[in-house]
Short mmCIF file of C-alpha atoms in Angstrom, two decimals:
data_model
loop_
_atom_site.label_atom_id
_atom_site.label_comp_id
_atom_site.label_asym_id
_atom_site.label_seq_id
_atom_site.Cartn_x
_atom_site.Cartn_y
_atom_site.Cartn_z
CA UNK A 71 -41.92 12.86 57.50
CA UNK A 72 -39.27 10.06 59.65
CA UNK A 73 -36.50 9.05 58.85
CA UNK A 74 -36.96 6.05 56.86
CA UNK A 75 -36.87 3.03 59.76
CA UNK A 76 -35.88 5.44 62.51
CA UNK A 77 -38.27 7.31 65.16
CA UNK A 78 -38.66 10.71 65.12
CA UNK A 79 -36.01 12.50 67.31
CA UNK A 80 -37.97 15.30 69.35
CA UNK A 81 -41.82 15.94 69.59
CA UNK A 82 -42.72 18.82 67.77
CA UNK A 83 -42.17 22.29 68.79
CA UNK A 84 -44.91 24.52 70.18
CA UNK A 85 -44.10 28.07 68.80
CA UNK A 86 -45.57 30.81 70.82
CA UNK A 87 -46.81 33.71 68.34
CA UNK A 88 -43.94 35.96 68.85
CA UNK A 89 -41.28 32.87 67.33
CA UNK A 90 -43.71 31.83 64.59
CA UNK A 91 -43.76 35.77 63.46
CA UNK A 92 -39.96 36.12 63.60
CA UNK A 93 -39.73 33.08 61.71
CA UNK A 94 -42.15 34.00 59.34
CA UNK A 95 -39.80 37.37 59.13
CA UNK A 96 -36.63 35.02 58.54
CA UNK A 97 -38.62 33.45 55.61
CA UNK A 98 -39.41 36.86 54.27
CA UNK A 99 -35.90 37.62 54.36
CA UNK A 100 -34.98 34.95 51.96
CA UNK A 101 -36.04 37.42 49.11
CA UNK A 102 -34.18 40.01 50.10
CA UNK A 103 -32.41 42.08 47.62
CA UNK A 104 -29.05 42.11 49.54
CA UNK A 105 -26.99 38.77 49.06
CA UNK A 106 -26.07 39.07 53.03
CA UNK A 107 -29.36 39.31 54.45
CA UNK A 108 -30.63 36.14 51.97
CA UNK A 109 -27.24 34.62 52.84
CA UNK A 110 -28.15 35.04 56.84
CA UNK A 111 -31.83 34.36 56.65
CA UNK A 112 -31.11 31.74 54.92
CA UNK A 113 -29.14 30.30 57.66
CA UNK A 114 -31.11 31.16 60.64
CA UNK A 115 -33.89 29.50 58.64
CA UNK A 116 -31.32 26.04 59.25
CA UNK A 117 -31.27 26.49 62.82
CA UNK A 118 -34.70 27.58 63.61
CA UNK A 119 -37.14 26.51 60.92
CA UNK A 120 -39.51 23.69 60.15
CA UNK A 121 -39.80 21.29 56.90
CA UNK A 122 -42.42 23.49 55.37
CA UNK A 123 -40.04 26.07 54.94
CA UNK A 124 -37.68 23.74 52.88
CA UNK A 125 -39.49 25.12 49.03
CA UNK A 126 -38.78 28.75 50.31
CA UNK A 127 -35.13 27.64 51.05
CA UNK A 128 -34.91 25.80 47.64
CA UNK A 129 -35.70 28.62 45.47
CA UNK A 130 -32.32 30.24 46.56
CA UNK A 131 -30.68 26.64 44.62
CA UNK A 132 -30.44 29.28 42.14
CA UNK A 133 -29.25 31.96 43.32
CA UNK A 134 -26.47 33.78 41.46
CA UNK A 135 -24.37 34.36 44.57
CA UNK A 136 -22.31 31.51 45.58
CA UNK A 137 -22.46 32.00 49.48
CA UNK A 138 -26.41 32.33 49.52
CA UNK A 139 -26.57 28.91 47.49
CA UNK A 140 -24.50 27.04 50.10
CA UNK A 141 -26.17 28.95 52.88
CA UNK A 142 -29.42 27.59 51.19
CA UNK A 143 -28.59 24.16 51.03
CA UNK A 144 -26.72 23.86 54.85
CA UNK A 145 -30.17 25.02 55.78
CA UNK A 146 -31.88 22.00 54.05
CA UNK A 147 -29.42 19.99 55.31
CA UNK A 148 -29.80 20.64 58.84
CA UNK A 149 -33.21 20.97 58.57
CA UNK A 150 -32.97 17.19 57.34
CA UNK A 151 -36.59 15.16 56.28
CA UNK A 152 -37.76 13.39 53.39
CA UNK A 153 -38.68 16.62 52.16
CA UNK A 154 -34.88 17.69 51.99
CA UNK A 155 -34.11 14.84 49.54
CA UNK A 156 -35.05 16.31 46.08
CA UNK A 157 -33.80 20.10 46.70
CA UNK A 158 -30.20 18.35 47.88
CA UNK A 159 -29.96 15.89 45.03
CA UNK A 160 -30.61 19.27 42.47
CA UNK A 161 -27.49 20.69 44.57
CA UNK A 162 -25.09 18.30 43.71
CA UNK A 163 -25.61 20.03 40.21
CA UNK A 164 -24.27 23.19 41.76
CA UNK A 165 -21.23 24.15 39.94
CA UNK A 166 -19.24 25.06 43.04
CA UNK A 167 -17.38 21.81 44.62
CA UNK A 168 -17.88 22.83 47.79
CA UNK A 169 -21.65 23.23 47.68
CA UNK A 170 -21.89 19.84 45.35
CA UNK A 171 -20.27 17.94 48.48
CA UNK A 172 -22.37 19.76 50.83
CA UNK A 173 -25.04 18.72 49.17
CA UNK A 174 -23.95 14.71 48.73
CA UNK A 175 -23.21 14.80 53.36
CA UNK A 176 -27.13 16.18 53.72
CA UNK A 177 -27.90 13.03 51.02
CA UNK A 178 -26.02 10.56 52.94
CA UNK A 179 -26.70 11.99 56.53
CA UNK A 180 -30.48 11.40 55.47
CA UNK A 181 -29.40 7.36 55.60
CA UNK A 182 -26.78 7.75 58.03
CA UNK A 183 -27.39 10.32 61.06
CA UNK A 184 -24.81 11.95 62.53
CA UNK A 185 -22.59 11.59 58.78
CA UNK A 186 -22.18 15.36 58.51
CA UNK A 187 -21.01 16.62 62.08
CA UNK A 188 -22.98 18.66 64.99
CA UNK A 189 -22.29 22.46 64.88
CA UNK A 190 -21.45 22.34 61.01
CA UNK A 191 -21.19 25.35 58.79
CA UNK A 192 -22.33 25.98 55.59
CA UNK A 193 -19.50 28.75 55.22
CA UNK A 194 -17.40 27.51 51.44
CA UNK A 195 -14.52 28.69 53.65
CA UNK A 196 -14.50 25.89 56.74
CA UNK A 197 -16.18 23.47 54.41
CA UNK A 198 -13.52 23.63 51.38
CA UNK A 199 -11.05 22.81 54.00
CA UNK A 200 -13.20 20.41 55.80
CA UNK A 201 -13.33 17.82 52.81
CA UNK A 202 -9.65 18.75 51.72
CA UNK A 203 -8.98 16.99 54.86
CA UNK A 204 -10.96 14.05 55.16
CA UNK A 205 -9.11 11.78 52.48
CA UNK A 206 -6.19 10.96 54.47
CA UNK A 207 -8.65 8.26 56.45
CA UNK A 208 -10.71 5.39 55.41
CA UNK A 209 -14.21 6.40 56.22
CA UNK A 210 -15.62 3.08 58.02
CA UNK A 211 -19.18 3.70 58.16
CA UNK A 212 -21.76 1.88 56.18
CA UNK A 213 -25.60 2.06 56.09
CA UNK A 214 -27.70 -0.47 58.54
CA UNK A 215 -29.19 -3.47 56.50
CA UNK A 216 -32.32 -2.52 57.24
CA UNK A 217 -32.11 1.01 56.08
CA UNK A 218 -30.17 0.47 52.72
CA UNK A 219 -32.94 -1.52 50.66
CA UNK A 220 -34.47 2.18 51.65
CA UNK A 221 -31.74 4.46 50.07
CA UNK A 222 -33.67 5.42 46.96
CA UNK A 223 -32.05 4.80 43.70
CA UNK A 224 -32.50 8.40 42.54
CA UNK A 225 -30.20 9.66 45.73
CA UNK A 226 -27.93 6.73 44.40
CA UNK A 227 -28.18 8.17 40.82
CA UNK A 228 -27.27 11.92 41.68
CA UNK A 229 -24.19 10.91 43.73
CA UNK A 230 -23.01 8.52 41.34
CA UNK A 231 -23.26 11.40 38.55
CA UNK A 232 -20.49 13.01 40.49
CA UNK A 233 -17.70 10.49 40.22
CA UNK A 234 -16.95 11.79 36.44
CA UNK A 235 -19.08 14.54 36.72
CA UNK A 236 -17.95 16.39 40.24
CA UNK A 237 -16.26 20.26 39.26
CA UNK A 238 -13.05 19.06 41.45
CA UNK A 239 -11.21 16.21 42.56
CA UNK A 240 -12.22 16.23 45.98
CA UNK A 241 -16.15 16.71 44.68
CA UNK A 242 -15.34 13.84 43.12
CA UNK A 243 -13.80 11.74 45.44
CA UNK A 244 -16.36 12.97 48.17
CA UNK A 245 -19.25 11.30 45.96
CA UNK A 246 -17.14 7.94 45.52
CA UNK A 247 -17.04 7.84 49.41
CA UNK A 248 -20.72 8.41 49.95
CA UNK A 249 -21.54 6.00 47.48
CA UNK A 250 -20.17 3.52 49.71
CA UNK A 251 -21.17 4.22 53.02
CA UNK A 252 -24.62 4.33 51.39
CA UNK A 253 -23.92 0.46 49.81
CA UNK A 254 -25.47 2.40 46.63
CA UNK A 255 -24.50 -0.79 44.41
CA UNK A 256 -26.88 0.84 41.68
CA UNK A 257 -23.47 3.42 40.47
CA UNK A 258 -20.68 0.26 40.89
CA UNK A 259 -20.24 1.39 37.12
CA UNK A 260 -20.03 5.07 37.89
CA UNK A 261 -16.92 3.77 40.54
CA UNK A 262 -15.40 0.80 38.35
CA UNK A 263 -15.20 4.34 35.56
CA UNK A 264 -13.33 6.14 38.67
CA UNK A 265 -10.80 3.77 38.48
CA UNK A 266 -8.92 4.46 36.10
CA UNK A 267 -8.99 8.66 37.14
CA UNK A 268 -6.07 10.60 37.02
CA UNK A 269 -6.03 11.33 40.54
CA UNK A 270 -4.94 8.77 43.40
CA UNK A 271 -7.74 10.36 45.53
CA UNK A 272 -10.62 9.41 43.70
CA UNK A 273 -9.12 5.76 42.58
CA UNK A 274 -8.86 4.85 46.44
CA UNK A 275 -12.10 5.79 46.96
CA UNK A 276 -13.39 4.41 44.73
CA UNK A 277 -11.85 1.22 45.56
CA UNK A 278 -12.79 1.42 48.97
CA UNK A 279 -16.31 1.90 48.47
CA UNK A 280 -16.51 -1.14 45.90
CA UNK A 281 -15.07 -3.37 48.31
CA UNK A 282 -17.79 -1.75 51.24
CA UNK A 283 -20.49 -2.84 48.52
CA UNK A 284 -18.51 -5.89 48.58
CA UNK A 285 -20.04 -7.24 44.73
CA UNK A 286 -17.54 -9.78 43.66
CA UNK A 287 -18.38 -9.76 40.08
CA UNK A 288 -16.14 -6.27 39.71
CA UNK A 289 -13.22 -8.01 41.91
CA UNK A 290 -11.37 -9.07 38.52
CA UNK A 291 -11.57 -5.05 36.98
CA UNK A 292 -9.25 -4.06 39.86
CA UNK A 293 -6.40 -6.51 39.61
CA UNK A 294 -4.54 -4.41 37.20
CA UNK A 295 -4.05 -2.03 39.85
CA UNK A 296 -2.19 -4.14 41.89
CA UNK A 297 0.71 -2.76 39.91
CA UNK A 298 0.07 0.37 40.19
CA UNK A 299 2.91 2.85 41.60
CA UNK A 300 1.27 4.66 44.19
CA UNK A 301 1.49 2.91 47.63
CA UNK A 302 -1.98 3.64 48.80
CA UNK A 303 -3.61 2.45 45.74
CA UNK A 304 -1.10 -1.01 46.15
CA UNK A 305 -2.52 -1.19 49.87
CA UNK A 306 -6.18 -0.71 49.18
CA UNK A 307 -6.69 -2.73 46.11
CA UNK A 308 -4.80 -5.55 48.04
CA UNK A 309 -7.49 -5.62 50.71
CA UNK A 310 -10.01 -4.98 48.23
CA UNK A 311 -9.03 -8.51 46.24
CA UNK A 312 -9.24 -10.69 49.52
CA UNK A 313 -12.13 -9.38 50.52
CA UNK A 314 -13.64 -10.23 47.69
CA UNK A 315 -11.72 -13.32 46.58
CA UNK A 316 -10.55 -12.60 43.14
CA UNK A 317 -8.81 -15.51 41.95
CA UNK A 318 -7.15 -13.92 39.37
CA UNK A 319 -5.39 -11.41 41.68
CA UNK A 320 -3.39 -14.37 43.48
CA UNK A 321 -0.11 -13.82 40.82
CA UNK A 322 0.16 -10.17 41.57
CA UNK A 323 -0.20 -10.36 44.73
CA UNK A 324 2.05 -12.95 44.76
CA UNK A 325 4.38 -10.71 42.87
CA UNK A 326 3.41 -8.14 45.63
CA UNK A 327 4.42 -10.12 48.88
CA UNK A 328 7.69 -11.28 46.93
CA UNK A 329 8.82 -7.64 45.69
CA UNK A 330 7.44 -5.14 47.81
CA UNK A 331 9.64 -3.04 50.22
CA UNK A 332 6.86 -1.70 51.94
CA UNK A 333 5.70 -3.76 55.36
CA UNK A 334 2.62 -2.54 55.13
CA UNK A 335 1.92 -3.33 51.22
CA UNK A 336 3.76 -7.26 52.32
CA UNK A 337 1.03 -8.01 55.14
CA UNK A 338 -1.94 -7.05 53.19
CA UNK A 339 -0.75 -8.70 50.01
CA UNK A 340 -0.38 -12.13 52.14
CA UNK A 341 -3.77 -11.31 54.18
CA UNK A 342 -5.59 -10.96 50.99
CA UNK A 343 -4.06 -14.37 49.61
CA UNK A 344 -4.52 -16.29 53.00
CA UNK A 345 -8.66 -15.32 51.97
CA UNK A 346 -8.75 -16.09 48.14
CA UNK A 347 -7.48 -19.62 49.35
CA UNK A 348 -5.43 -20.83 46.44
CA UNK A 349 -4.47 -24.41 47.28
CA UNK A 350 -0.86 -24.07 45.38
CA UNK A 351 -0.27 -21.26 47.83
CA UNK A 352 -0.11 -23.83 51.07
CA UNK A 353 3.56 -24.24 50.90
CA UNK A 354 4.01 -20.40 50.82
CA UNK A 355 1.76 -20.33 54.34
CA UNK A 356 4.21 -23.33 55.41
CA UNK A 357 7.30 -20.64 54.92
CA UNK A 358 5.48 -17.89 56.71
CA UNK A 359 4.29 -18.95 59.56
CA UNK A 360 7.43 -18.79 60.65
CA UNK A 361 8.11 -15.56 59.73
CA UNK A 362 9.72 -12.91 62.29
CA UNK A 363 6.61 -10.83 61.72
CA UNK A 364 3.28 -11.37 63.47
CA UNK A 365 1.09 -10.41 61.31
CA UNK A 366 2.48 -12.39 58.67
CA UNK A 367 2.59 -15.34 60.93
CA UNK A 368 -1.46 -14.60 61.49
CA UNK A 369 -2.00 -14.09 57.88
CA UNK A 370 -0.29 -17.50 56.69
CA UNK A 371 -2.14 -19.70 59.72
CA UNK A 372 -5.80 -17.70 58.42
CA UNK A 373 -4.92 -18.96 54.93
CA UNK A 374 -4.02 -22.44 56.18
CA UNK A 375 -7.18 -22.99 58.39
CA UNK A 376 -9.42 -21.80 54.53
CA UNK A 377 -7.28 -24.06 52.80
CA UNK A 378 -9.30 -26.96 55.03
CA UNK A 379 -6.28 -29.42 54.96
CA UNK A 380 -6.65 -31.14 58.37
CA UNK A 381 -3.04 -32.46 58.08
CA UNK A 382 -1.99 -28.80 58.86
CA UNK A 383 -3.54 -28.66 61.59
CA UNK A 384 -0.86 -30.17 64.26
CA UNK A 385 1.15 -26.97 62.61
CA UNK A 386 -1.48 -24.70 63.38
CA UNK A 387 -1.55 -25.91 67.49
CA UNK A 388 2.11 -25.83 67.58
CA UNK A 389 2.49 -22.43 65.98
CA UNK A 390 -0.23 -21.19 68.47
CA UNK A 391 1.83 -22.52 71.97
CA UNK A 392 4.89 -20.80 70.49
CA UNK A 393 2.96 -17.65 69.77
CA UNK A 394 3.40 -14.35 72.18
CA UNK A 395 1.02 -12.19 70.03
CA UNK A 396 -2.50 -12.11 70.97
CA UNK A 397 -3.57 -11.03 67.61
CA UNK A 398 -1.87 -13.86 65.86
CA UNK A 399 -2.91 -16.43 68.51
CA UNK A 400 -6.45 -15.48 67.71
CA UNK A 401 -6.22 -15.99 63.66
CA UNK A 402 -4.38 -19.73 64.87
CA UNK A 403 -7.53 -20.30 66.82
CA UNK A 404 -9.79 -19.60 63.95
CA UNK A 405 -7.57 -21.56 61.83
CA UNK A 406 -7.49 -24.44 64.39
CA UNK A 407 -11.37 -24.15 64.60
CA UNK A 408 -11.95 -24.02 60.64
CA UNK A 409 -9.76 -27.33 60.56
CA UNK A 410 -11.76 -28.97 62.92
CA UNK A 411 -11.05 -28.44 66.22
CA UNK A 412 -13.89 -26.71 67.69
CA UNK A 413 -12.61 -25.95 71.27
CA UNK A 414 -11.12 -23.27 70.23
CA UNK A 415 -14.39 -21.06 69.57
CA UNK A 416 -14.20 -20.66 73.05
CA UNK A 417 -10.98 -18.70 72.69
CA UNK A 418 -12.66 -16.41 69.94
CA UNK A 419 -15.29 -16.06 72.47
CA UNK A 420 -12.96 -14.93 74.95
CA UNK A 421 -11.41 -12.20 72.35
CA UNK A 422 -14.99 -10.56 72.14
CA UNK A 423 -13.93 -9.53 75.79
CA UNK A 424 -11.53 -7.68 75.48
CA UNK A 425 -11.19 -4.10 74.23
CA UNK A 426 -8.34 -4.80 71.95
CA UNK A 427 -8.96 -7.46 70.15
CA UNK A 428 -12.86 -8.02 70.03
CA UNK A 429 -12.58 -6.53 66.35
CA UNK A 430 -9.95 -9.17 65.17
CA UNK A 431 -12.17 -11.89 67.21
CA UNK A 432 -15.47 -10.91 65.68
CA UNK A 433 -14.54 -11.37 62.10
CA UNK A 434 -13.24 -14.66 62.64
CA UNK A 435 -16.63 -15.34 64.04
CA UNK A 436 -17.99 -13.91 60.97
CA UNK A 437 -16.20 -16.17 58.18
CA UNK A 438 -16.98 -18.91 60.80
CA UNK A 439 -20.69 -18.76 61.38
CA UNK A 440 -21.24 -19.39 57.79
CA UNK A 441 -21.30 -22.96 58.71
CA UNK A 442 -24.40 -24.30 60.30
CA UNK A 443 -22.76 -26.49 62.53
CA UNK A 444 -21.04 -23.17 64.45
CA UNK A 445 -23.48 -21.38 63.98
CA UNK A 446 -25.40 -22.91 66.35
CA UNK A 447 -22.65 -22.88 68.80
CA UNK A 448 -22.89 -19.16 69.13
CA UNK A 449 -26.35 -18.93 70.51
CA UNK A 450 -25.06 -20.10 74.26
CA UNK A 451 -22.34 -17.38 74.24
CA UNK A 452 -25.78 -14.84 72.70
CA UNK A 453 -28.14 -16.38 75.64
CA UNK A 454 -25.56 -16.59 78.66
CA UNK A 455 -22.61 -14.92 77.78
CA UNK A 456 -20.90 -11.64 79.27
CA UNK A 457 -22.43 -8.47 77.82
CA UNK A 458 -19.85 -7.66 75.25
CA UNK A 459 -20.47 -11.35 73.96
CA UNK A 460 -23.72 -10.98 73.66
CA UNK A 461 -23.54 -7.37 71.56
CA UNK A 462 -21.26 -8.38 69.05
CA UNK A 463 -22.37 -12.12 68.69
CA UNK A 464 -25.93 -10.34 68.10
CA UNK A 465 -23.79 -8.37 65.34
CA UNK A 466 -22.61 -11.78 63.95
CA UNK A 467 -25.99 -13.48 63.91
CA UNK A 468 -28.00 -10.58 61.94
CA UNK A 469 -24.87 -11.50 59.27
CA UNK A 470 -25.23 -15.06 59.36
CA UNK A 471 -28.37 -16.14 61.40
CA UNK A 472 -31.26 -17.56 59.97
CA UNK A 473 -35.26 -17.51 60.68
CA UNK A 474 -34.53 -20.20 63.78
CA UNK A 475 -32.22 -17.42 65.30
CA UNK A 476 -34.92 -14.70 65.61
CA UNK A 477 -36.70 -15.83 68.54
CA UNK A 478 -32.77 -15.63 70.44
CA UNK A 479 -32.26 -12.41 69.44
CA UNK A 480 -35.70 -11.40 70.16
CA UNK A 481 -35.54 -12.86 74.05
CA UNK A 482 -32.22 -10.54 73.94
CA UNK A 483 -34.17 -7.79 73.59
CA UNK A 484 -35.70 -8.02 76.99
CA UNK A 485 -31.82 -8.38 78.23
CA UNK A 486 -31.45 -5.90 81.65
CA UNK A 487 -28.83 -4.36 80.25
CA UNK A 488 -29.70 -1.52 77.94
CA UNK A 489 -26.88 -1.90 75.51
CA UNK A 490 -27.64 -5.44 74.96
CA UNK A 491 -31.00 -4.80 74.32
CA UNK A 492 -30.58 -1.92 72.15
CA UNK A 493 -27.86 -3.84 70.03
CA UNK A 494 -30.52 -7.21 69.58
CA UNK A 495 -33.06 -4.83 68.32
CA UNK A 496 -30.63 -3.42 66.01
CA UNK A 497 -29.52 -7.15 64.77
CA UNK A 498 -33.09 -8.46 64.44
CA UNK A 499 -33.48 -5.18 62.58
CA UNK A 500 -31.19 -6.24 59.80
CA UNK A 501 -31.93 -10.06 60.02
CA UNK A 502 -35.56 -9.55 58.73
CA UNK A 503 -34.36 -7.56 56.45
CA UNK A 504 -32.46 -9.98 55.12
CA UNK A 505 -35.54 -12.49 54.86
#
């Protein structure tokens, strides 16, 4: 069976008799009486089988040696169809970590191709210190639009049961990422629980994936972390409160900007008040957009241009012809813009150009195309722009756009250039699925 809104990847294979009988030897093999030989049937069952070998494979789920289970359940994995869904979620009640986070990558690599890595191994060894690893990075991706309303809510429900549930804290924290790149709002409560953990690994997962799911209703169960002593929980539950626009955050982080010696912890805690837009904060934006640092600079002219007092906005054009920083020039045009003066989309435009800053431009473009009135304005850049323009203003518009922008992005479609056309698929994609 597909891939739930995908097309199949490779016609099927003709076997010539002499494969389908060693395969059918391979499958044989699985219930062998020595471990090894399960163990490497098993695995050459991964690499060279077909679904309908999957219930075969899934009897060795309980198997009482350790390396045949995870051998049994990379071979699902890579194996990788509808079918693999119900044998994988029974995994991630392994015991062993390691096989329960196996288990939640094949879940989420169902949704999210490519999620567990080309020329993976089920060995416990390379995989324990795989996922001991990947913590020290954010993990940016996120489900399609179109694809998450088909991430069932029993996938959703297995991973979930991990957060509390997961034999280790990287099990643990594995399942709190997943949950997130799969937008699996159904276990918010599973990760709100995860919170308050012992360990910092899970609680910044955990916050990172609620602010990916991006429900604002939880916003006001993080702010007591704010205080808390570990830097990286500080950073992320910063970003996580502006992103969602918790009011109630805006002393603390207040507090945080004020107190802080960390530069890092001082930026975000100023970025995330510049976007819950507390009008008693304007005179603090006043103060720093002056300040020696850029990115506080760009954070206090963002916060100015949401506050939506056109008197600032003089302030806002002369902070912009001082400016030398291309980064902060481009949050003083979106201020400048969201205070009225429009000729300045042009310069956001301009930033989709360029390789460094089209991802500061584009989310600019984001907040900004919320309003009807811009909104239109993008659809000349989407029609006649340069190619980059056109990709990520396609991005913006499946966000933002409405039924009377499908017929742009579907003439886009027919654009000569591939990537164009492959990226307006992609955004009409998640615009109907939005309708």
């Amino acid at each position: 069976m597909m891939r739930p809104g995908l097309f199949h990847r490779r016609a099927p294979l003709v076997l010539i008799p002499f494969v389908t009988l060693a395969l059918s030897a391979q499958v044989a093999l699985l219930n062998d009486s020595d471990p090894k030989r399960r163990a490497e049937a098993a695995r050459k069952t991964g690499k060279e089988g077909t679904p309908q070998d999957i219930p075969a494979l899934a009897e060795l789920l309980d198997d009482p040696v350790t390396e045949v289970r995870a051998e049994a359940v990379g071979a699902i994995l890579r194996l990788d169809t509808q079918e693999s869904l119900e044998p994988l979620m029974r995994a991630t009640r392994d015991a062993t970590p390691a096989i329960q986070a196996m288990a939640v990558d094949g879940l989420v690599n169902f949704y999210y191709p490519g999620y567990v890595k080309s020329g993976w191994s089920a060995s416990l060894k390379a995989f324990g210190s795989d996922i001991k690893g990947r913590f020290t990075e954010p993990e940016p991706k996120v489900v399609e639009a179109y694809i998450q309303s088909q991430v069932s809510a029993d996938v959703v429900r297995a991973i979930s049961r991990l957060i509390a549930g997961g034999t280790s804290i990287e099990s643990r924290a594995n399942a709190a990422r997943a949950l997130g790149v799969l937008l699996g709002k159904q276990g918010m409560s599973q990760l709100v629980e995860g919170l308050r953990a012992k360990d910092q690994v899970i609680i910044v997962e955990c916050i990172r994936s609620i602010r990916k799911i991006g429900d604002t209703q939880v916003g006001p169960e993080l702010v007591f972390l704010v205080r808390d002593p570990d830097e990286d929980v500080q950073y992320e539950t910063a970003r996580t409160m502006g992103q969602l626009k918790v009011q109630e955050a805006t002393p603390e982080l207040v507090t945080l900007l004020n107190r802080s010696p960390r530069k890092r912890i001082r930026r975000e805690a100023l970025i995330a008040i510049a976007k819950i837009s507390d009008p008693q904060q304007r005179m603090l934006f006043h103060t720093y957009l002056r300040d020696k640092d850029r990115q506080l600079r760009a954070a206090a002219a963002e916060g100015l241009g949401r506050l939506g007092n056109r008197e600032d906005l003089p302030m806002i054009l002369d902070a912009f012809a001082r400016e030398k920083s291309e980064s902060a020039r481009l949050s003083m045009a979106f201020a400048a813009v969201d205070l009225g003066d429009m000729s300045f989309l042009t310069y956001l435009f301009d930033g989709l150009n360029s390789s460094f800053h089209r991802l500061e431009a584009r989310p600019f473009l984001i907040e900004l195309s919320r309003d009807a009135e811009i909104l239109q304005q993008l659809y000349k850049p989407l029609t006649m722009g340069s190619n980059d323009q056109k990709k990520h203003i396609a991005y913006i518009v499946a966000i933002n756009g409405n039924k009377e922008s499908m017929p742009y992005l579907e003439k886009l479609i027919h654009d000569p250039d591939d990537s164009v056309a492959q990226q307006a698929m992609l955004a009409l994609k998640n615009l109907q699925a939005r309708f």
